[in-house]
Short mmCIF file of C-alpha atoms in Angstrom, two decimals:
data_model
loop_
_atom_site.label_atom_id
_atom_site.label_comp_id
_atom_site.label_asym_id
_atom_site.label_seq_id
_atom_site.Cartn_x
_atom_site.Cartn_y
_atom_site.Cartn_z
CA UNK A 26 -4.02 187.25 15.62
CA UNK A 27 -6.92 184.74 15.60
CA UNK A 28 -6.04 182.11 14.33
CA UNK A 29 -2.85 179.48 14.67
CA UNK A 30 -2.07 177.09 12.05
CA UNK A 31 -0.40 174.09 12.39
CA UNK A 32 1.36 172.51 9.39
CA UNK A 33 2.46 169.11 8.64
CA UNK A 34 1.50 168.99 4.89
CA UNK A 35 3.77 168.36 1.57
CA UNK A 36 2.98 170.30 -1.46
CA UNK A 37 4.25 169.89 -4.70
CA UNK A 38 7.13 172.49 -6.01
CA UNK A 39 5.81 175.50 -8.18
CA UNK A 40 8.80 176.02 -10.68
CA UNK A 41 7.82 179.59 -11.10
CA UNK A 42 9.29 183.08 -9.91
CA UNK A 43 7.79 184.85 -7.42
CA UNK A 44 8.56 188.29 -5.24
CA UNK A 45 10.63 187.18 -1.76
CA UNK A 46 8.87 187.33 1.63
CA UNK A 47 10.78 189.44 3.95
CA UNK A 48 12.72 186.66 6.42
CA UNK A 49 13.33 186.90 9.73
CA UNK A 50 15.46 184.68 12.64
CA UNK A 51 15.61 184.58 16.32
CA UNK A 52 12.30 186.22 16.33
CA UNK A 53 11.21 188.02 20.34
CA UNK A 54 7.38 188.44 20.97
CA UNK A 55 8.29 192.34 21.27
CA UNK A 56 10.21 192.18 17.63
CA UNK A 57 7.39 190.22 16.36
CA UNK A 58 4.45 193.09 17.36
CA UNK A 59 6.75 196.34 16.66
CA UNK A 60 8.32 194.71 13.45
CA UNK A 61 5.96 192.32 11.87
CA UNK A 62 2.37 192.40 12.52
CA UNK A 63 2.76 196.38 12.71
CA UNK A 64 3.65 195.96 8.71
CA UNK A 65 0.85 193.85 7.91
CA UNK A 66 2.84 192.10 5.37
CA UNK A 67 3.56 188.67 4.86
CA UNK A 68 6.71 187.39 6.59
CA UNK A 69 8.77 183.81 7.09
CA UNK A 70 9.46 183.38 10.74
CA UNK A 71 12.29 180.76 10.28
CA UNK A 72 12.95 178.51 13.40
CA UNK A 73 10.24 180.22 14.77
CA UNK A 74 8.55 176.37 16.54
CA UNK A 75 12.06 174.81 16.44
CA UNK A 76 11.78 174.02 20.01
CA UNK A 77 8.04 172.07 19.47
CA UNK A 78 9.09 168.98 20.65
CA UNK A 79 7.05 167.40 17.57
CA UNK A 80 9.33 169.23 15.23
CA UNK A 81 12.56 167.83 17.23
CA UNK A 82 11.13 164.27 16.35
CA UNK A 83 9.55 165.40 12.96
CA UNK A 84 13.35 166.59 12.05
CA UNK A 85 14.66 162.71 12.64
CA UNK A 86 11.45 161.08 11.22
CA UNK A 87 8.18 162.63 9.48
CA UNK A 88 6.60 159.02 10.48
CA UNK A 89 7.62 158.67 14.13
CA UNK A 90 5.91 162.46 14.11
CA UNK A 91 2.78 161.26 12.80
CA UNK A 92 2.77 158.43 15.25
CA UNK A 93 3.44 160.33 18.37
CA UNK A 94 0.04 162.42 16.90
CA UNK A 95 -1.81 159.01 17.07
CA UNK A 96 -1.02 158.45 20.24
CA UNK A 97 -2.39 161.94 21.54
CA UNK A 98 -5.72 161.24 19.16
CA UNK A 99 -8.95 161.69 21.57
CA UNK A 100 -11.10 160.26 19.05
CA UNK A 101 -13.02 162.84 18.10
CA UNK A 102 -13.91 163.03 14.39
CA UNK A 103 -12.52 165.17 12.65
CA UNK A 104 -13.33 166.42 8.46
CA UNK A 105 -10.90 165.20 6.08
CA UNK A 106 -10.62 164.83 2.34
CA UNK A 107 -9.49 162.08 0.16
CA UNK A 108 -8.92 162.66 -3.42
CA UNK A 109 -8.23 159.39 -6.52
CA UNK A 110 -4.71 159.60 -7.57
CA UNK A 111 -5.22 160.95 -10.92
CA UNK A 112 -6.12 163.83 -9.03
CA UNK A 113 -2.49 164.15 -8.08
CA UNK A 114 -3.53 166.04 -5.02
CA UNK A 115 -5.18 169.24 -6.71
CA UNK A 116 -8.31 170.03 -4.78
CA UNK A 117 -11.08 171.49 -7.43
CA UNK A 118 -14.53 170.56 -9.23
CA UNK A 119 -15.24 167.58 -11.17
CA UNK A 120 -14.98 167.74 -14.98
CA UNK A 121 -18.47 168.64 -15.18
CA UNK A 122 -18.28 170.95 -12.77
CA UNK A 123 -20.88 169.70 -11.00
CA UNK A 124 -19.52 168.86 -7.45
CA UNK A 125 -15.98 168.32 -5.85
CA UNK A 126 -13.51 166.02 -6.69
CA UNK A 127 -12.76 164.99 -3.30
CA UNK A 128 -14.78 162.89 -0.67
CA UNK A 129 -15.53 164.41 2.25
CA UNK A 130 -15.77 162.28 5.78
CA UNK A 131 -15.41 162.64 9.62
CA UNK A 132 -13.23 160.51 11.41
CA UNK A 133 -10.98 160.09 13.96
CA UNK A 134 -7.50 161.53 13.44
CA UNK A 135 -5.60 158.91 14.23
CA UNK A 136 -7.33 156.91 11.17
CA UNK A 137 -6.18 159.40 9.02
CA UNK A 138 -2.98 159.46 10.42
CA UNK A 139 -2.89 155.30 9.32
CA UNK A 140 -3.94 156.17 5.45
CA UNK A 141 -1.03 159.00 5.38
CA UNK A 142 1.47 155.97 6.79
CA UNK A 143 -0.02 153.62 4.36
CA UNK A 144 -0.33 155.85 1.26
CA UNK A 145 3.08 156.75 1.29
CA UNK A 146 4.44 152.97 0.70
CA UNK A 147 2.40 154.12 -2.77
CA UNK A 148 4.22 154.79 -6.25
CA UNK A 149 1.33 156.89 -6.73
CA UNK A 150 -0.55 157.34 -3.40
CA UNK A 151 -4.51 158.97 -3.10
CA UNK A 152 -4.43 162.41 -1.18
CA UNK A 153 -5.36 162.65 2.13
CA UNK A 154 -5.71 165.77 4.20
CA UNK A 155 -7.32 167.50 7.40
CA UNK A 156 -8.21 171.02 7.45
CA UNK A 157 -8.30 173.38 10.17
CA UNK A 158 -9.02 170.93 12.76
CA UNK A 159 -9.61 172.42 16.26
CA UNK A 160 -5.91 170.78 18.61
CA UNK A 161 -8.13 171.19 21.73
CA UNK A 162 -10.76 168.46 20.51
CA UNK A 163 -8.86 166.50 18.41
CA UNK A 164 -5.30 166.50 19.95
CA UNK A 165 -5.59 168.31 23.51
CA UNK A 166 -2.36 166.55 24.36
CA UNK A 167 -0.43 168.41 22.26
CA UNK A 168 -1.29 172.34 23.95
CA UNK A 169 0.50 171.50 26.63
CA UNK A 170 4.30 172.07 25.22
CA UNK A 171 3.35 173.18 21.49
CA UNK A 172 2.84 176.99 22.14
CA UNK A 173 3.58 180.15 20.88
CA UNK A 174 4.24 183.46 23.37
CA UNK A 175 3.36 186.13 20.84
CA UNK A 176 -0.24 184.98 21.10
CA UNK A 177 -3.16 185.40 23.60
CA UNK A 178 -4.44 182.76 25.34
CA UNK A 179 -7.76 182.37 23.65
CA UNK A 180 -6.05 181.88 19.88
CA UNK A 181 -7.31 178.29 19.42
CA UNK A 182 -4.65 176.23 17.36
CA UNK A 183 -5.82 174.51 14.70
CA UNK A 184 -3.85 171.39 12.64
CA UNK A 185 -3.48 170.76 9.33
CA UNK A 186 -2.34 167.24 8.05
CA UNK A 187 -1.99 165.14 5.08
CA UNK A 188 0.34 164.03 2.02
CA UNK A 189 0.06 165.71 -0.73
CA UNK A 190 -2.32 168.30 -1.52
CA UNK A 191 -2.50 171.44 -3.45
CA UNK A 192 -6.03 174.27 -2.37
CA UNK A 193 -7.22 176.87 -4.83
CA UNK A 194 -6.91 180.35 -3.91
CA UNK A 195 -9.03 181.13 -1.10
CA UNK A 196 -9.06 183.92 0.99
CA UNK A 197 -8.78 183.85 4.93
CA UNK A 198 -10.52 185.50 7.08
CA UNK A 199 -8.51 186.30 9.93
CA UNK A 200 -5.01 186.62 10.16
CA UNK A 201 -2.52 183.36 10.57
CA UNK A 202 0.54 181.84 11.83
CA UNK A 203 1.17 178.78 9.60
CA UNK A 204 3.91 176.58 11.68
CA UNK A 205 5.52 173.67 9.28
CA UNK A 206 6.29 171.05 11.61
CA UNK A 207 7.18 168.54 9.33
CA UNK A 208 7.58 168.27 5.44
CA UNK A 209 7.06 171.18 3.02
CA UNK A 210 4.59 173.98 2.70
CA UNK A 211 4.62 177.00 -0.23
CA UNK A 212 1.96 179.64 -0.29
CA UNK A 213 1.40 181.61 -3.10
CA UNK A 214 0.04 184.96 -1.93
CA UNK A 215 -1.32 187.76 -3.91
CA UNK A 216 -1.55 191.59 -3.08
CA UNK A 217 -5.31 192.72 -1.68
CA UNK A 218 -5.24 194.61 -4.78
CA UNK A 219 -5.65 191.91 -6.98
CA UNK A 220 -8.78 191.03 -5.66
CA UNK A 221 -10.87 192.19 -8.77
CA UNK A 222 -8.61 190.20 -11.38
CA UNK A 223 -8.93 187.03 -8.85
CA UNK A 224 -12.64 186.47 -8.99
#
């Protein structure tokens, strides 16, 4: 494993059908080696960061969450994305497909942090979101009591933050732990195979 994903996202509900993800509980760092990563399949660790202690506050208040974030902010910029409303939070090209239809800027996290609190008093709120943000720069605070034992040490956790926002298919790189800390995250994964009729 090489990379750690935080999650504190919302993503709108995909009213299709889709094969189940394998789910497991109660999950030990020898379970999750011998029965997990050994299969190299996708799997839904449930309760797997329920003691986080900014999921015990996230599970009482999604905003208090975000706050306690602000106050671990050590102000260094970070990217973020900001998409127009009529966008309703679907990352992709303009019509002319001649750029993005997103800004792009660098800025502290607790300012982005503020437009998330402030966008959601919106009927219909801009899209806001940081991606793969390194914790250590951004939020070093937060490594202290927001680890997982089934990884080495050098894994460096990375956040990622916003209201509502939906990414293309992509493919990562490296292998990944996404932890939902607060609010609602779907995937939609397809098999390796698939590659071909993807691109």
């Amino acid at each position: 494993m090489r990379t750690l994903r935080i999650q504190f996202l919302n993503s709108p509900t995909m009213p299709q059908s889709f094969t189940p993800i394998p789910e497991w509980h109660a999950v030990s760092p020898e379970q999750f080696h011998t029965d997990i990563v050994s299969q190299c399949r996708p799997a839904i660790l449930r309760g797997f960061v329920r003691h986080w202690p900014l999921v015990k506050v996230a599970q009482q208040s999604a905003a208090e969450a975000l706050m306690r974030l602000q106050a671990l902010d050590s102000g260094v910029p970070v990217d973020a994305i900001l998409l127009r409303p009529e966008e309703k939070g679907r990352v992709f090209y303009t019509p002319a497909m001649d750029g993005f239809n997103f800004l792009r800027n660098r800025l502290p996290i607790s300012e982005v942090i503020a437009q998330i609190l402030r966008y959601a008093q919106f009927a219909a709120p801009p899209s806001v979101a940081v991606q793969s943000a390194q914790v250590a720069a951004c939020l070093p605070g937060l490594l202290n009591d927001h680890t997982l034992d089934v990884l080495v040490a050098d894994v460096l956790p990375r956040i990622w933050l916003g209201n509502h926002i939906t990414t293309p298919t992509h493919i990562d790189g490296s292998d990944n732990i996404a932890c939902v800390v607060a609010g609602r995250r779907q995937f939609v994964l397809f098999p390796p195979e698939q590659i071909a009729n993807l691109y």
